[in-house]
Amino acid sequence: MQVLGIETSCDETGVAIYHKNLGLLSNQLHSQSYLHDNYGGIVPELAARNHVIKIIPLIKQSLKESKIKLSELNGIAYTAGPGLSSSLLVGAGIGSALSFALNIPNILVHHMEAHLLSFAINTKKNISHFFPFLALLVSGGHTQLIYAKNLGEYTILGETVDDAAGEVIDKIAKLLKTNIPGGLGLYKLAQTGNPNKFNFPRPMTKTTGLNFSFSGLKTAVKNTIKKMNNKTDAKNIAASFQEAIIDTLIIKCIRAIKITNLKKIIISGGVSSNILLRNKINKVMKNIGVKSYFTDINFCTDNAAMIAYTGLLRLKGGFFSSAKTKILPKWKISDLKKIKI
């Protein structure tokens, strides 16, 4: 059994093929970041047009690398949501067309469930072995704490009430003019900085809930950047800001662990590739008797490997539909239903 996965939720075009027994056979990815750099953010129309240009060549390349023919596929999985409508439509259109033409299952995949399950892409264990667990999904679009009871059965315990952590990190990295965009640029700049130089706020950590807020932290850092005088200031700001973000995430994770009594935590999403975050969470969780699992750094940001993998799990569980094109731009992970595999 093998599934072709398509990812076009935002500005990354991805195609992958996942085999039930052999695992990941191919994982193609095209980044559009260079297209949007001059606009200060993602331009939906440009993103969709680029998906249209790149998707077919990536499918061909993925099939070639996997040494698989279209006729040998058992299902087509695509990101149906959440995401940008115009981008989602490209993947959904191609995916449902292939499903119809090949007369094979059409599998709608929830983007955040795919992130949540991406830690298991390379594992040989049955995914059911890991449930139940707490998940921290932290990316440019989402910051959520989720109680994962079973496959497809999720409860959102807390989420950001404003900006996502990854979005704030990207904006601060840009203001600090790091040579490398986004989180990696910030991480590298912070390496030689003093994390205790600036006492930035840890938002909503003194309240009892599990929701996040990062807009106030963003404002505090932006105001400090306006006053900086040299490269040393930039390094110290980066280190202090990174420390504040990580502290906030860890405090909320510990609180969620105490509330749920869970003994496993999964950390996924683009921000989870941060080495300092991984080391600190691993150390803290080990001290309180909680096992931590991290998505492979190669699969932290948007990719099609996680779509193909999740698609295979859903196909095995009988959760697929006809070839009708469907997108759900505001799809909530809590709307999914339990799957038995």
CSV table of C-alpha atoms in Angstrom, one decimal:
chain,number,residue,atom,x,y,z
A,1,MET,CA,0.0,0.0,0.0
A,2,GLN,CA,1.4,3.4,-1.0
A,3,VAL,CA,0.0,6.9,-1.0
A,4,LEU,CA,1.0,10.0,-2.8
A,5,GLY,CA,0.8,13.1,-0.7
A,6,ILE,CA,0.4,16.8,-1.8
A,7,GLU,CA,1.1,19.8,0.3
A,8,THR,CA,0.0,23.3,-0.9
A,9,SER,CA,-1.5,24.9,2.2
A,10,CYS,CA,0.6,28.1,2.0
A,11,ASP,CA,3.9,28.9,0.2
A,12,GLU,CA,5.6,25.5,0.1
A,13,THR,CA,4.9,23.1,-2.8
A,14,GLY,CA,5.4,19.5,-1.7
A,15,VAL,CA,4.9,16.0,-3.1
A,16,ALA,CA,5.8,12.7,-1.4
A,17,ILE,CA,5.2,9.0,-1.6
A,18,TYR,CA,4.9,6.9,1.5
A,19,HIS,CA,4.8,3.0,1.5
A,20,LYS,CA,3.2,1.0,4.2
A,21,ASN,CA,6.2,-1.2,4.8
A,22,LEU,CA,9.1,0.6,3.2
A,23,GLY,CA,8.3,4.0,4.7
A,24,LEU,CA,9.1,7.3,2.9
A,25,LEU,CA,10.1,6.7,-0.7
A,26,SER,CA,10.3,10.3,-2.0
A,27,ASN,CA,9.9,13.7,-0.5
A,28,GLN,CA,10.0,16.7,-3.0
A,29,LEU,CA,9.8,20.3,-1.8
A,30,HIS,CA,9.9,23.6,-3.5
A,31,SER,CA,10.1,26.8,-1.3
A,32,GLN,CA,8.6,30.0,-2.5
A,33,SER,CA,10.2,32.2,0.2
A,34,TYR,CA,12.2,34.1,-2.4
A,35,LEU,CA,9.0,35.2,-4.2
A,36,HIS,CA,7.5,36.8,-1.1
A,37,ASP,CA,10.5,38.4,0.6
A,38,ASN,CA,9.9,41.8,-0.9
A,39,TYR,CA,6.3,42.0,0.1
A,40,GLY,CA,6.7,41.5,3.9
A,41,GLY,CA,4.5,38.4,3.9
A,42,ILE,CA,2.8,35.8,1.8
A,43,VAL,CA,1.0,37.0,-1.3
A,44,PRO,CA,-1.8,34.4,-1.8
A,45,GLU,CA,-2.2,35.0,-5.6
A,46,LEU,CA,1.6,34.6,-6.2
A,47,ALA,CA,1.7,31.5,-4.0
A,48,ALA,CA,-1.2,29.8,-5.9
A,49,ARG,CA,0.3,30.6,-9.3
A,50,ASN,CA,3.7,29.1,-8.2
A,51,HIS,CA,2.0,26.0,-7.0
A,52,VAL,CA,0.4,25.6,-10.4
A,53,ILE,CA,3.8,25.8,-12.1
A,54,LYS,CA,5.6,23.5,-9.7
A,55,ILE,CA,3.2,20.8,-8.7
A,56,ILE,CA,3.2,18.6,-11.9
A,57,PRO,CA,7.0,18.5,-12.2
A,58,LEU,CA,7.3,17.6,-8.5
A,59,ILE,CA,4.8,14.7,-9.0
A,60,LYS,CA,6.8,13.4,-11.9
A,61,GLN,CA,10.0,13.7,-10.0
A,62,SER,CA,8.6,11.9,-7.0
A,63,LEU,CA,7.3,9.0,-9.0
A,64,LYS,CA,10.6,8.7,-10.8
A,65,GLU,CA,12.6,8.7,-7.5
A,66,SER,CA,10.3,6.2,-6.0
A,67,LYS,CA,10.3,4.0,-9.1
A,68,ILE,CA,6.6,3.8,-9.0
A,69,LYS,CA,3.9,4.2,-11.7
A,70,LEU,CA,0.8,6.2,-11.2
A,71,SER,CA,-1.2,3.0,-11.7
A,72,GLU,CA,0.6,1.5,-8.6
A,73,LEU,CA,-0.7,4.1,-6.2
A,74,ASN,CA,-3.4,3.1,-3.7
A,75,GLY,CA,-4.5,6.6,-2.7
A,76,ILE,CA,-4.0,10.3,-3.2
A,77,ALA,CA,-3.8,12.5,-0.1
A,78,TYR,CA,-3.8,16.3,-0.1
A,79,THR,CA,-3.9,19.0,2.5
A,80,ALA,CA,-7.5,20.2,2.6
A,81,GLY,CA,-7.0,22.7,5.3
A,82,PRO,CA,-6.4,24.8,7.2
A,83,GLY,CA,-4.6,27.2,5.0
A,84,LEU,CA,-4.9,29.8,2.2
A,85,SER,CA,-7.9,29.0,0.0
A,86,SER,CA,-6.2,29.8,-3.3
A,87,SER,CA,-3.2,27.6,-2.4
A,88,LEU,CA,-5.3,24.7,-1.0
A,89,LEU,CA,-7.3,24.7,-4.2
A,90,VAL,CA,-4.3,23.9,-6.3
A,91,GLY,CA,-3.4,20.7,-4.3
A,92,ALA,CA,-7.0,19.7,-3.9
A,93,GLY,CA,-7.7,20.1,-7.7
A,94,ILE,CA,-4.7,18.1,-8.7
A,95,GLY,CA,-5.3,15.5,-6.0
A,96,SER,CA,-9.0,14.9,-6.7
A,97,ALA,CA,-8.3,14.8,-10.5
A,98,LEU,CA,-5.7,12.1,-10.0
A,99,SER,CA,-8.0,10.2,-7.7
A,100,PHE,CA,-10.8,10.3,-10.2
A,101,ALA,CA,-8.6,9.4,-13.2
A,102,LEU,CA,-6.9,6.5,-11.3
A,103,ASN,CA,-10.1,5.4,-9.5
A,104,ILE,CA,-8.4,5.3,-6.2
A,105,PRO,CA,-9.3,6.8,-2.8
A,106,ASN,CA,-9.2,10.6,-2.3
A,107,ILE,CA,-7.9,11.4,1.2
A,108,LEU,CA,-8.4,14.8,2.8
A,109,VAL,CA,-5.6,15.5,5.3
A,110,HIS,CA,-5.8,18.1,8.1
A,111,HIS,CA,-2.5,20.1,8.0
A,112,MET,CA,-2.1,20.3,11.7
A,113,GLU,CA,-2.9,16.6,12.3
A,114,ALA,CA,-0.1,15.9,9.8
A,115,HIS,CA,2.3,18.1,11.8
A,116,LEU,CA,1.2,16.4,15.0
A,117,LEU,CA,1.9,12.9,13.6
A,118,SER,CA,5.1,13.9,11.7
A,119,PHE,CA,7.3,12.7,14.6
A,120,ALA,CA,6.4,9.1,13.6
A,121,ILE,CA,7.2,9.3,9.9
A,122,ASN,CA,10.4,7.3,10.4
A,123,THR,CA,9.4,5.2,13.3
A,124,LYS,CA,8.8,1.5,12.9
A,125,LYS,CA,6.3,1.4,15.8
A,126,ASN,CA,2.5,1.4,15.2
A,127,ILE,CA,1.3,4.9,15.8
A,128,SER,CA,-1.3,3.7,18.3
A,129,HIS,CA,1.6,2.8,20.6
A,130,PHE,CA,2.2,6.5,21.4
A,131,PHE,CA,-1.3,7.5,22.4
A,132,PRO,CA,-2.4,9.3,24.6
A,133,PHE,CA,0.0,12.2,24.6
A,134,LEU,CA,0.3,16.0,24.9
A,135,ALA,CA,1.3,17.8,21.7
A,136,LEU,CA,2.8,21.2,21.3
A,137,LEU,CA,2.3,22.4,17.8
A,138,VAL,CA,4.3,25.6,17.2
A,139,SER,CA,4.7,27.1,13.8
A,140,GLY,CA,4.3,30.3,11.8
A,141,GLY,CA,0.6,29.9,11.7
A,142,HIS,CA,-0.3,28.1,14.9
A,143,THR,CA,0.7,27.7,18.5
A,144,GLN,CA,-1.4,25.0,20.2
A,145,LEU,CA,-1.4,22.6,23.1
A,146,ILE,CA,-3.4,19.5,22.2
A,147,TYR,CA,-4.5,16.5,24.1
A,148,ALA,CA,-4.2,13.6,21.7
A,149,LYS,CA,-6.3,10.8,23.1
A,150,ASN,CA,-6.4,8.6,20.0
A,151,LEU,CA,-5.7,8.9,16.3
A,152,GLY,CA,-8.2,11.5,15.0
A,153,GLU,CA,-9.4,12.3,18.5
A,154,TYR,CA,-8.0,15.6,19.7
A,155,THR,CA,-8.9,18.3,22.2
A,156,ILE,CA,-7.4,21.8,21.9
A,157,LEU,CA,-6.3,22.7,25.5
A,158,GLY,CA,-4.8,26.1,24.6
A,159,GLU,CA,-3.8,28.2,21.6
A,160,THR,CA,-2.6,31.7,20.8
A,161,VAL,CA,-5.1,34.5,21.1
A,162,ASP,CA,-3.1,36.7,18.7
A,163,ASP,CA,0.2,36.1,16.9
A,164,ALA,CA,1.7,32.6,16.5
A,165,ALA,CA,5.1,32.1,18.0
A,166,GLY,CA,6.7,31.4,14.6
A,167,GLU,CA,5.1,34.5,13.1
A,168,VAL,CA,6.6,36.7,15.8
A,169,ILE,CA,10.0,35.0,15.5
A,170,ASP,CA,10.0,35.6,11.7
A,171,LYS,CA,9.1,39.3,12.2
A,172,ILE,CA,11.8,39.9,14.9
A,173,ALA,CA,14.4,38.1,12.8
A,174,LYS,CA,13.6,40.4,9.9
A,175,LEU,CA,13.9,43.5,12.1
A,176,LEU,CA,17.3,42.3,13.4
A,177,LYS,CA,18.3,41.8,9.7
A,178,THR,CA,19.7,38.3,10.2
A,179,ASN,CA,21.5,36.9,7.2
A,180,ILE,CA,19.3,33.8,7.2
A,181,PRO,CA,15.5,34.3,7.2
A,182,GLY,CA,13.2,33.2,10.0
A,183,GLY,CA,13.9,31.1,13.0
A,184,LEU,CA,17.3,29.7,11.9
A,185,GLY,CA,18.6,33.2,11.4
A,186,LEU,CA,17.5,34.3,14.9
A,187,TYR,CA,18.9,31.1,16.4
A,188,LYS,CA,22.4,31.7,14.8
A,189,LEU,CA,22.4,35.4,15.8
A,190,ALA,CA,21.5,34.5,19.4
A,191,GLN,CA,24.4,32.0,19.7
A,192,THR,CA,26.9,34.6,20.9
A,193,GLY,CA,24.4,36.8,22.7
A,194,ASN,CA,23.6,37.2,26.4
A,195,PRO,CA,20.1,35.7,27.1
A,196,ASN,CA,19.9,37.6,30.4
A,197,LYS,CA,20.7,41.1,29.0
A,198,PHE,CA,17.1,42.0,28.4
A,199,ASN,CA,14.2,40.9,30.6
A,200,PHE,CA,11.5,40.5,28.0
A,201,PRO,CA,8.0,39.4,29.2
A,202,ARG,CA,6.8,35.8,29.4
A,203,PRO,CA,3.2,36.5,28.3
A,204,MET,CA,0.2,34.9,30.1
A,205,THR,CA,2.5,32.7,32.2
A,206,LYS,CA,1.1,34.1,35.5
A,207,THR,CA,-2.5,33.3,34.5
A,208,THR,CA,-4.1,29.9,35.1
A,209,GLY,CA,-5.1,29.1,31.5
A,210,LEU,CA,-3.2,27.3,28.7
A,211,ASN,CA,-3.7,30.0,26.0
A,212,PHE,CA,-0.7,31.9,24.5
A,213,SER,CA,-0.2,35.5,23.6
A,214,PHE,CA,2.9,36.9,21.8
A,215,SER,CA,1.9,40.3,20.5
A,216,GLY,CA,3.0,42.1,23.7
A,217,LEU,CA,6.4,40.3,23.6
A,218,LYS,CA,6.7,41.3,20.0
A,219,THR,CA,6.0,45.0,20.8
A,220,ALA,CA,8.5,45.0,23.7
A,221,VAL,CA,11.3,43.5,21.5
A,222,LYS,CA,10.5,45.9,18.6
A,223,ASN,CA,10.8,48.9,20.9
A,224,THR,CA,14.1,47.6,22.2
A,225,ILE,CA,15.4,47.1,18.6
A,226,LYS,CA,14.6,50.7,17.9
A,227,LYS,CA,17.1,51.7,20.6
A,228,MET,CA,19.9,49.4,19.8
A,229,ASN,CA,23.3,50.8,18.8
A,230,ASN,CA,25.4,48.0,17.4
A,231,LYS,CA,25.7,44.3,16.5
A,232,THR,CA,26.3,43.3,20.1
A,233,ASP,CA,22.9,44.7,21.0
A,234,ALA,CA,21.3,42.7,18.2
A,235,LYS,CA,22.9,39.5,19.4
A,236,ASN,CA,21.7,40.2,23.0
A,237,ILE,CA,18.2,41.1,21.9
A,238,ALA,CA,18.0,37.9,19.8
A,239,ALA,CA,19.3,35.7,22.7
A,240,SER,CA,17.0,37.4,25.3
A,241,PHE,CA,13.9,37.2,22.9
A,242,GLN,CA,14.6,33.5,22.1
A,243,GLU,CA,14.8,32.8,25.8
A,244,ALA,CA,11.5,34.5,26.5
A,245,ILE,CA,9.7,32.5,23.7
A,246,ILE,CA,11.1,29.2,24.9
A,247,ASP,CA,10.4,29.9,28.6
A,248,THR,CA,6.8,30.8,27.7
A,249,LEU,CA,6.3,27.6,25.8
A,250,ILE,CA,7.9,25.4,28.4
A,251,ILE,CA,5.9,26.9,31.3
A,252,LYS,CA,2.7,26.2,29.4
A,253,CYS,CA,3.7,22.7,28.6
A,254,ILE,CA,4.5,21.9,32.2
A,255,ARG,CA,1.1,23.3,33.3
A,256,ALA,CA,-0.7,21.2,30.7
A,257,ILE,CA,1.2,18.1,31.8
A,258,LYS,CA,0.1,18.7,35.4
A,259,ILE,CA,-3.5,19.2,34.3
A,260,THR,CA,-3.7,16.1,32.1
A,261,ASN,CA,-1.3,13.8,34.0
A,262,LEU,CA,0.1,12.6,30.6
A,263,LYS,CA,3.5,11.0,30.5
A,264,LYS,CA,4.4,11.7,26.8
A,265,ILE,CA,4.8,15.0,24.9
A,266,ILE,CA,5.2,15.5,21.2
A,267,ILE,CA,6.7,18.7,19.8
A,268,SER,CA,6.1,19.5,16.2
A,269,GLY,CA,6.0,22.5,13.7
A,270,GLY,CA,8.6,24.8,12.3
A,271,VAL,CA,9.6,26.4,15.6
A,272,SER,CA,10.3,22.9,17.0
A,273,SER,CA,13.5,22.7,14.9
A,274,ASN,CA,15.1,25.2,17.3
A,275,ILE,CA,17.9,23.2,19.1
A,276,LEU,CA,17.8,25.3,22.3
A,277,LEU,CA,14.0,24.6,22.6
A,278,ARG,CA,14.6,20.9,22.0
A,279,ASN,CA,17.3,20.6,24.6
A,280,LYS,CA,15.4,22.6,27.2
A,281,ILE,CA,12.1,20.8,26.8
A,282,ASN,CA,13.9,17.4,26.8
A,283,LYS,CA,15.7,18.3,30.1
A,284,VAL,CA,12.7,19.7,31.8
A,285,MET,CA,10.4,16.8,30.8
A,286,LYS,CA,13.0,14.2,31.8
A,287,ASN,CA,13.2,15.8,35.3
A,288,ILE,CA,9.4,15.4,35.8
A,289,GLY,CA,9.2,11.9,34.4
A,290,VAL,CA,7.7,12.7,31.0
A,291,LYS,CA,9.0,11.3,27.7
A,292,SER,CA,9.5,13.8,24.9
A,293,TYR,CA,9.4,13.1,21.2
A,294,PHE,CA,10.5,15.5,18.5
A,295,THR,CA,9.7,15.6,14.8
A,296,ASP,CA,12.8,15.0,12.7
A,297,ILE,CA,14.2,18.5,11.7
A,298,ASN,CA,13.8,17.6,8.0
A,299,PHE,CA,10.0,17.4,8.6
A,300,CYS,CA,9.4,20.3,11.0
A,301,THR,CA,8.4,22.9,8.4
A,302,ASP,CA,5.6,22.3,5.8
A,303,ASN,CA,6.3,19.2,3.8
A,304,ALA,CA,4.4,16.5,1.9
A,305,ALA,CA,6.0,13.6,3.7
A,306,MET,CA,3.7,14.2,6.7
A,307,ILE,CA,0.7,14.5,4.3
A,308,ALA,CA,1.5,11.1,2.6
A,309,TYR,CA,2.1,9.5,6.0
A,310,THR,CA,-1.1,10.8,7.6
A,311,GLY,CA,-3.0,9.9,4.3
A,312,LEU,CA,-1.8,6.3,4.6
A,313,LEU,CA,-3.0,6.1,8.2
A,314,ARG,CA,-6.4,7.5,7.2
A,315,LEU,CA,-6.6,5.1,4.2
A,316,LYS,CA,-5.9,2.2,6.5
A,317,GLY,CA,-8.6,3.4,8.8
A,318,GLY,CA,-11.2,3.7,6.0
A,319,PHE,CA,-11.3,7.5,6.2
A,320,PHE,CA,-11.4,8.7,2.6
A,321,SER,CA,-13.9,10.0,0.1
A,322,SER,CA,-14.9,10.3,-3.5
A,323,ALA,CA,-12.8,12.3,-6.0
A,324,LYS,CA,-14.8,15.5,-5.3
A,325,THR,CA,-12.6,18.5,-4.8
A,326,LYS,CA,-13.0,19.9,-1.3
A,327,ILE,CA,-11.1,22.4,0.9
A,328,LEU,CA,-11.6,23.5,4.5
A,329,PRO,CA,-9.5,26.7,5.0
A,330,LYS,CA,-10.6,27.1,8.7
A,331,TRP,CA,-10.7,23.3,9.5
A,332,LYS,CA,-10.3,22.7,13.3
A,333,ILE,CA,-8.3,19.7,14.4
A,334,SER,CA,-10.9,19.1,17.1
A,335,ASP,CA,-13.5,18.4,14.3
A,336,LEU,CA,-11.8,15.2,13.3
A,337,LYS,CA,-13.1,11.8,14.3
A,338,LYS,CA,-11.4,8.8,15.9
A,339,ILE,CA,-9.7,6.4,13.6
A,340,LYS,CA,-9.1,2.7,14.3
A,341,ILE,CA,-6.0,1.2,12.6
